[in-house]
């Protein structure tokens, strides 16, 4: 049995608890949140104690994993605290806003001999998993073009989210998903060029990026987190090969809160005169990523789908995109 403490009882904390409740080899041993009403409610649902103080929780409870679902600007503080008590860390994305902060967390985790995983869940999303299999299986042929897009109204979770020093804005919280998946497909990025627009408090919430990869592929990523009110959360993935092309489209409710009723289609083109509509079984990507993480903790094996080096490279790309946005120039990594 793996004993997990969830730190942060907001939207993602609830999402993670829902996932853990489906697993026979996991027990949520504690919930920590400064908000007593929010924390006690999640703890009641989990059937475990609630704590307002994380260190008290770490001293009193049997815990193997600290699952951090806090605002981004608090991630490092609580990751380092968990690591100091030799707990494995699962941290929601964006893991942090600076490379220095990430390196502090990764180096301390390595010193302590604990696993450090980041929840970049699109790598586990069923239609993106299908795209990865098609690419890795060379079914698409030589890649001529790829585009990944994500558009959303601004989340309503909390005011902290609207401040660039706290969340990083749409660049870090939304655009990162597509950048991460394109890196998962094509490897290391050689150069980036981006254009976009800041909002009135300095968040890059409208971003379009051209990513040139070391393997010769070029791809476009688009991220907008300030669509007009009522616009459905929308994501697209198009990969064009010289043999076949893959196209995925999803339109859901606000902020993915009603994925079950989303309109989802995935087509493979180049198999005949009419496209092949792929029957991809939907499942919860958050559950899939946490199941994979827990399996590695159980087995004592290193994280494989998204490694610390992957997390490091993706943050480097995001920081390079910000540099390109601010300078209007191509940035070489």
CSV table of C-alpha atoms in Angstrom, one decimal:
chain,number,residue,atom,x,y,z
A,1,UNK,CA,0.0,0.0,0.0
A,2,UNK,CA,1.3,3.5,-0.9
A,3,UNK,CA,0.2,6.2,1.5
A,4,UNK,CA,-0.4,9.6,-0.1
A,5,UNK,CA,-0.8,13.1,1.4
A,6,UNK,CA,-2.6,15.6,-0.8
A,7,UNK,CA,-1.5,19.2,-0.2
A,8,UNK,CA,-4.0,21.6,-1.7
A,9,UNK,CA,-7.7,20.9,-1.6
A,10,UNK,CA,-8.8,22.9,-4.6
A,11,UNK,CA,-9.9,21.8,-8.0
A,12,UNK,CA,-6.8,19.7,-8.7
A,13,UNK,CA,-6.7,18.2,-5.2
A,14,UNK,CA,-10.2,17.0,-5.7
A,15,UNK,CA,-9.3,15.6,-9.1
A,16,UNK,CA,-6.4,13.7,-7.7
A,17,UNK,CA,-8.5,12.3,-4.8
A,18,UNK,CA,-11.0,11.0,-7.4
A,19,UNK,CA,-8.2,9.2,-9.2
A,20,UNK,CA,-6.7,7.7,-6.0
A,21,UNK,CA,-10.1,6.4,-4.9
A,22,UNK,CA,-10.1,4.1,-8.0
A,23,UNK,CA,-6.7,2.4,-7.0
A,24,UNK,CA,-6.6,-0.6,-4.7
A,25,UNK,CA,-2.9,0.0,-3.8
A,26,UNK,CA,-3.3,3.6,-2.6
A,27,UNK,CA,-4.5,5.1,0.6
A,28,UNK,CA,-4.9,8.9,1.0
A,29,UNK,CA,-3.6,9.2,4.5
A,30,UNK,CA,-4.0,13.0,5.0
A,31,UNK,CA,-5.1,16.3,3.4
A,32,UNK,CA,-3.4,19.6,4.1
A,33,UNK,CA,-4.9,23.0,3.3
A,34,UNK,CA,-4.9,26.3,5.1
A,35,UNK,CA,-8.6,26.7,4.3
A,36,UNK,CA,-10.3,24.7,7.0
A,37,UNK,CA,-13.6,24.4,5.1
A,38,UNK,CA,-12.0,23.3,1.9
A,39,UNK,CA,-9.5,21.0,3.6
A,40,UNK,CA,-11.9,19.4,6.0
A,41,UNK,CA,-14.4,18.7,3.2
A,42,UNK,CA,-11.7,16.9,1.1
A,43,UNK,CA,-10.4,15.0,4.1
A,44,UNK,CA,-14.0,13.9,4.9
A,45,UNK,CA,-14.4,12.6,1.4
A,46,UNK,CA,-11.0,10.8,1.6
A,47,UNK,CA,-11.8,9.4,5.1
A,48,UNK,CA,-8.6,10.8,6.5
A,49,UNK,CA,-7.3,13.6,8.9
A,50,UNK,CA,-7.1,17.2,7.8
A,51,UNK,CA,-4.1,19.4,8.7
A,52,UNK,CA,-3.5,23.1,8.3
A,53,UNK,CA,0.2,22.7,8.9
A,54,UNK,CA,2.2,20.5,6.5
A,55,UNK,CA,5.1,19.8,8.8
A,56,UNK,CA,2.9,18.6,11.6
A,57,UNK,CA,1.2,16.3,9.1
A,58,UNK,CA,4.6,14.9,7.9
A,59,UNK,CA,5.7,14.2,11.5
A,60,UNK,CA,2.4,12.5,12.6
A,61,UNK,CA,1.2,10.5,9.6
A,62,UNK,CA,2.6,7.5,7.8
A,63,UNK,CA,3.2,9.0,4.3
A,64,UNK,CA,5.1,7.7,1.3
A,65,UNK,CA,4.1,10.4,-1.3
A,66,UNK,CA,3.4,14.1,-1.1
A,67,UNK,CA,1.1,15.1,-3.9
A,68,UNK,CA,1.3,18.9,-4.4
A,69,UNK,CA,-1.8,20.6,-5.8
A,70,UNK,CA,-1.1,24.1,-4.6
A,71,UNK,CA,-0.7,27.4,-6.5
A,72,UNK,CA,2.5,27.3,-8.6
A,73,UNK,CA,4.4,29.9,-6.5
A,74,UNK,CA,4.1,27.5,-3.5
A,75,UNK,CA,5.4,24.4,-5.2
A,76,UNK,CA,9.1,24.7,-4.3
A,77,UNK,CA,8.5,25.4,-0.6
A,78,UNK,CA,6.4,22.3,-0.1
A,79,UNK,CA,8.3,20.1,-2.4
A,80,UNK,CA,11.5,20.8,-0.5
A,81,UNK,CA,9.7,20.2,2.8
A,82,UNK,CA,8.4,16.9,1.6
A,83,UNK,CA,11.8,15.9,0.3
A,84,UNK,CA,13.4,16.8,3.6
A,85,UNK,CA,11.2,14.1,5.2
A,86,UNK,CA,12.3,11.7,2.5
A,87,UNK,CA,8.9,11.6,0.8
A,88,UNK,CA,8.4,11.0,-2.9
A,89,UNK,CA,7.0,14.0,-4.7
A,90,UNK,CA,4.2,14.3,-7.3
A,91,UNK,CA,3.8,18.0,-8.2
A,92,UNK,CA,1.2,19.5,-10.5
A,93,UNK,CA,2.3,21.6,-13.4
A,94,UNK,CA,3.7,24.1,-14.0
A,95,UNK,CA,6.2,22.8,-11.6
A,96,UNK,CA,7.8,26.2,-11.1
A,97,UNK,CA,8.6,29.4,-12.9
A,98,UNK,CA,12.4,29.5,-12.9
A,99,UNK,CA,15.2,27.0,-13.8
A,100,UNK,CA,17.0,27.8,-10.6
A,101,UNK,CA,13.9,26.7,-8.6
A,102,UNK,CA,13.6,23.5,-10.6
A,103,UNK,CA,17.2,22.6,-10.1
A,104,UNK,CA,17.0,23.1,-6.4
A,105,UNK,CA,14.0,20.6,-6.2
A,106,UNK,CA,15.6,18.1,-8.5
A,107,UNK,CA,19.0,18.1,-6.8
A,108,UNK,CA,17.4,17.7,-3.4
A,109,UNK,CA,15.2,14.9,-4.6
A,110,UNK,CA,18.3,13.1,-6.0
A,111,UNK,CA,20.3,13.6,-2.8
A,112,UNK,CA,17.4,12.2,-0.8
A,113,UNK,CA,16.9,9.3,-3.1
A,114,UNK,CA,13.2,10.0,-3.8
A,115,UNK,CA,11.2,10.2,-7.0
A,116,UNK,CA,10.1,13.6,-8.3
A,117,UNK,CA,7.3,13.6,-10.9
A,118,UNK,CA,5.4,16.4,-12.6
A,119,UNK,CA,1.8,16.2,-13.7
A,120,UNK,CA,2.1,17.1,-17.4
A,121,UNK,CA,-1.0,15.0,-18.1
A,122,UNK,CA,-1.4,15.4,-21.8
A,123,UNK,CA,1.2,12.6,-22.3
A,124,UNK,CA,-1.4,10.3,-20.8
A,125,UNK,CA,-4.5,11.7,-22.7
A,126,UNK,CA,-5.9,8.9,-24.8
A,127,UNK,CA,-5.9,10.7,-28.2
A,128,UNK,CA,-2.4,12.0,-27.6
A,129,UNK,CA,-1.3,8.5,-26.6
A,130,UNK,CA,-2.7,7.3,-29.9
A,131,UNK,CA,-0.8,10.0,-31.7
A,132,UNK,CA,2.5,9.0,-30.0
A,133,UNK,CA,2.0,5.3,-31.0
A,134,UNK,CA,1.3,6.3,-34.6
A,135,UNK,CA,4.5,8.4,-34.7
A,136,UNK,CA,6.7,6.0,-32.9
A,137,UNK,CA,5.4,3.2,-35.2
A,138,UNK,CA,6.4,5.2,-38.3
A,139,UNK,CA,2.8,4.9,-39.6
A,140,UNK,CA,2.7,8.6,-40.5
A,141,UNK,CA,6.0,8.6,-42.4
A,142,UNK,CA,8.2,11.7,-42.6
A,143,UNK,CA,6.6,14.5,-40.7
A,144,UNK,CA,6.0,17.6,-42.8
A,145,UNK,CA,4.1,19.7,-40.3
A,146,UNK,CA,2.6,19.5,-36.8
A,147,UNK,CA,0.3,21.8,-34.9
A,148,UNK,CA,-1.0,21.6,-31.3
A,149,UNK,CA,-3.6,24.1,-30.0
A,150,UNK,CA,-5.3,24.8,-26.7
A,151,UNK,CA,-7.9,27.6,-26.1
A,152,UNK,CA,-9.8,28.4,-22.9
A,153,UNK,CA,-11.6,31.1,-21.0
A,154,UNK,CA,-9.7,32.4,-18.0
A,155,UNK,CA,-10.0,29.9,-15.1
A,156,UNK,CA,-12.2,31.1,-12.2
A,157,UNK,CA,-10.5,29.2,-9.5
A,158,UNK,CA,-8.8,32.0,-7.7
A,159,UNK,CA,-7.3,35.5,-8.0
A,160,UNK,CA,-3.8,34.2,-7.5
A,161,UNK,CA,-4.1,32.6,-10.9
A,162,UNK,CA,-4.3,36.0,-12.6
A,163,UNK,CA,-0.9,37.2,-11.4
A,164,UNK,CA,2.2,36.4,-13.5
A,165,UNK,CA,4.5,36.1,-10.5
A,166,UNK,CA,2.2,33.5,-9.0
A,167,UNK,CA,1.1,31.3,-12.0
A,168,UNK,CA,3.2,32.3,-14.9
A,169,UNK,CA,0.0,33.1,-16.8
A,170,UNK,CA,-1.2,31.2,-19.9
A,171,UNK,CA,2.4,30.7,-21.2
A,172,UNK,CA,3.3,28.5,-18.2
A,173,UNK,CA,-0.1,27.0,-17.3
A,174,UNK,CA,-1.7,26.4,-20.7
A,175,UNK,CA,0.9,26.7,-23.5
A,176,UNK,CA,3.2,24.4,-21.6
A,177,UNK,CA,0.9,21.4,-22.3
A,178,UNK,CA,1.3,21.6,-26.1
A,179,UNK,CA,5.0,22.4,-25.9
A,180,UNK,CA,5.5,19.4,-23.6
A,181,UNK,CA,3.7,17.0,-25.9
A,182,UNK,CA,5.5,18.2,-29.0
A,183,UNK,CA,8.8,17.6,-27.2
A,184,UNK,CA,7.5,14.2,-26.2
A,185,UNK,CA,7.0,13.4,-29.9
A,186,UNK,CA,10.0,15.0,-31.5
A,187,UNK,CA,12.7,15.4,-28.8
A,188,UNK,CA,14.9,18.3,-28.1
A,189,UNK,CA,14.1,21.8,-29.4
A,190,UNK,CA,16.8,23.7,-31.3
A,191,UNK,CA,15.2,27.1,-31.6
A,192,UNK,CA,11.9,28.9,-30.9
A,193,UNK,CA,10.1,32.0,-32.3
A,194,UNK,CA,7.0,33.3,-30.7
A,195,UNK,CA,4.5,36.1,-30.9
A,196,UNK,CA,1.7,37.0,-28.6
A,197,UNK,CA,0.0,39.5,-26.3
A,198,UNK,CA,0.2,40.3,-22.6
A,199,UNK,CA,-2.8,41.1,-20.5
A,200,UNK,CA,-3.0,44.2,-18.4
A,201,UNK,CA,-1.1,42.6,-15.5
A,202,UNK,CA,1.7,41.2,-17.6
A,203,UNK,CA,0.6,37.6,-18.3
A,204,UNK,CA,1.4,36.2,-21.7
A,205,UNK,CA,-2.1,34.8,-22.3
A,206,UNK,CA,-2.1,34.7,-26.1
A,207,UNK,CA,0.8,32.9,-27.5
A,208,UNK,CA,1.8,31.2,-30.8
A,209,UNK,CA,5.2,29.5,-31.1
A,210,UNK,CA,7.2,27.9,-33.8
A,211,UNK,CA,9.4,25.1,-32.5
A,212,UNK,CA,12.3,23.9,-34.5
A,213,UNK,CA,13.5,20.5,-33.3
A,214,UNK,CA,17.0,19.0,-33.5
A,215,UNK,CA,15.6,16.1,-35.7
A,216,UNK,CA,14.5,18.6,-38.4
A,217,UNK,CA,10.8,18.7,-37.6
A,218,UNK,CA,9.1,22.1,-37.2
A,219,UNK,CA,5.9,22.5,-35.3
A,220,UNK,CA,3.5,25.2,-34.2
A,221,UNK,CA,1.9,25.5,-30.7
A,222,UNK,CA,-0.9,27.8,-30.0
A,223,UNK,CA,-2.2,28.8,-26.5
A,224,UNK,CA,-4.9,31.2,-25.5
A,225,UNK,CA,-6.3,31.5,-22.0
A,226,UNK,CA,-8.4,34.6,-22.4
A,227,UNK,CA,-11.1,33.5,-24.9
A,228,UNK,CA,-14.5,35.3,-24.5
A,229,UNK,CA,-16.8,34.0,-21.8
A,230,UNK,CA,-18.7,31.0,-22.8
A,231,UNK,CA,-16.1,29.7,-25.3
A,232,UNK,CA,-15.7,25.9,-24.7
A,233,UNK,CA,-12.3,24.6,-23.7
A,234,UNK,CA,-10.9,23.4,-27.0
A,235,UNK,CA,-7.8,21.5,-28.0
A,236,UNK,CA,-6.5,20.3,-31.3
A,237,UNK,CA,-3.6,18.2,-32.6
A,238,UNK,CA,-2.7,17.8,-36.2
A,239,UNK,CA,0.3,15.8,-37.4
A,240,UNK,CA,0.9,15.7,-41.2
A,241,UNK,CA,3.2,13.0,-42.5
A,242,UNK,CA,4.0,12.1,-46.1
A,243,UNK,CA,2.2,8.7,-45.6
A,244,UNK,CA,-0.7,9.6,-43.3
A,245,UNK,CA,-2.0,12.4,-41.2
A,246,UNK,CA,-3.6,12.4,-37.7
A,247,UNK,CA,-6.2,15.0,-36.6
A,248,UNK,CA,-7.7,15.3,-33.2
A,249,UNK,CA,-10.3,17.8,-32.0
A,250,UNK,CA,-12.0,18.2,-28.6
A,251,UNK,CA,-14.5,20.8,-27.4
A,252,UNK,CA,-15.5,20.6,-23.7
A,253,UNK,CA,-17.0,22.7,-21.0
A,254,UNK,CA,-15.3,25.5,-19.1
A,255,UNK,CA,-11.8,24.5,-17.9
A,256,UNK,CA,-12.3,20.8,-18.6
A,257,UNK,CA,-14.8,20.5,-15.7
A,258,UNK,CA,-17.2,18.4,-17.9
A,259,UNK,CA,-14.9,16.2,-20.0
A,260,UNK,CA,-17.6,13.4,-20.1
A,261,UNK,CA,-19.9,15.5,-22.3
A,262,UNK,CA,-17.1,16.8,-24.6
A,263,UNK,CA,-17.2,16.4,-28.3
A,264,UNK,CA,-14.1,14.4,-29.3
A,265,UNK,CA,-13.0,13.2,-32.7
A,266,UNK,CA,-9.8,11.6,-34.0
A,267,UNK,CA,-9.2,10.8,-37.7
A,268,UNK,CA,-6.4,9.2,-39.6
A,269,UNK,CA,-6.1,10.4,-43.2
A,270,UNK,CA,-4.3,8.7,-46.1
A,271,UNK,CA,-5.8,5.3,-45.6
A,272,UNK,CA,-8.2,5.6,-48.6
A,273,UNK,CA,-10.6,8.0,-50.2
A,274,UNK,CA,-12.4,8.5,-46.8
A,275,UNK,CA,-10.7,9.2,-43.5
A,276,UNK,CA,-10.6,6.5,-40.8
A,277,UNK,CA,-12.4,7.6,-37.7
A,278,UNK,CA,-10.5,6.1,-34.9
A,279,UNK,CA,-12.4,4.4,-32.0
A,280,UNK,CA,-10.2,5.6,-29.1
A,281,UNK,CA,-11.6,4.6,-25.7
A,282,UNK,CA,-11.9,7.7,-23.5
A,283,UNK,CA,-10.4,7.4,-20.0
A,284,UNK,CA,-9.2,9.8,-17.3
A,285,UNK,CA,-5.7,11.0,-18.1
A,286,UNK,CA,-5.2,12.2,-14.5
A,287,UNK,CA,-5.9,8.7,-13.2
A,288,UNK,CA,-3.6,7.2,-15.8
A,289,UNK,CA,-0.7,9.4,-14.9
A,290,UNK,CA,-1.1,8.9,-11.1
A,291,UNK,CA,-1.5,5.1,-11.6
A,292,UNK,CA,1.8,5.1,-13.6
A,293,UNK,CA,3.5,7.2,-10.9
A,294,UNK,CA,2.3,4.9,-8.1
A,295,UNK,CA,3.4,1.8,-10.0
A,296,UNK,CA,6.9,3.2,-10.2
A,297,UNK,CA,6.8,4.0,-6.4
A,298,UNK,CA,5.6,0.4,-5.7
A,299,UNK,CA,8.2,-1.1,-7.9
A,300,UNK,CA,11.1,1.2,-6.9
A,301,UNK,CA,11.7,2.0,-10.6
A,302,UNK,CA,12.5,5.5,-12.0
A,303,UNK,CA,9.7,7.5,-13.7
A,304,UNK,CA,9.7,6.8,-17.4
A,305,UNK,CA,7.0,8.7,-19.3
A,306,UNK,CA,8.1,12.1,-18.2
A,307,UNK,CA,11.6,12.1,-16.6
A,308,UNK,CA,13.3,14.9,-14.7
A,309,UNK,CA,15.3,15.7,-17.8
A,310,UNK,CA,12.1,16.0,-19.8
A,311,UNK,CA,10.7,18.4,-17.2
A,312,UNK,CA,14.0,20.4,-17.3
A,313,UNK,CA,14.0,20.7,-21.1
A,314,UNK,CA,10.4,21.7,-21.3
A,315,UNK,CA,10.8,24.5,-18.8
A,316,UNK,CA,13.9,25.6,-20.7
A,317,UNK,CA,11.8,25.8,-23.9
A,318,UNK,CA,9.0,27.8,-22.1
A,319,UNK,CA,11.6,30.3,-20.8
A,320,UNK,CA,13.0,30.6,-24.3
A,321,UNK,CA,9.5,31.3,-25.6
A,322,UNK,CA,9.1,34.0,-23.1
A,323,UNK,CA,12.4,35.5,-24.2
A,324,UNK,CA,11.3,35.4,-27.8
A,325,UNK,CA,7.9,37.0,-26.9
A,326,UNK,CA,9.7,39.8,-25.1
A,327,UNK,CA,12.5,40.4,-27.7
A,328,UNK,CA,10.7,39.5,-30.9
A,329,UNK,CA,13.7,37.4,-31.9
A,330,UNK,CA,14.5,33.8,-32.6
A,331,UNK,CA,15.9,32.2,-29.5
A,332,UNK,CA,18.4,29.3,-29.8
A,333,UNK,CA,18.5,26.8,-27.0
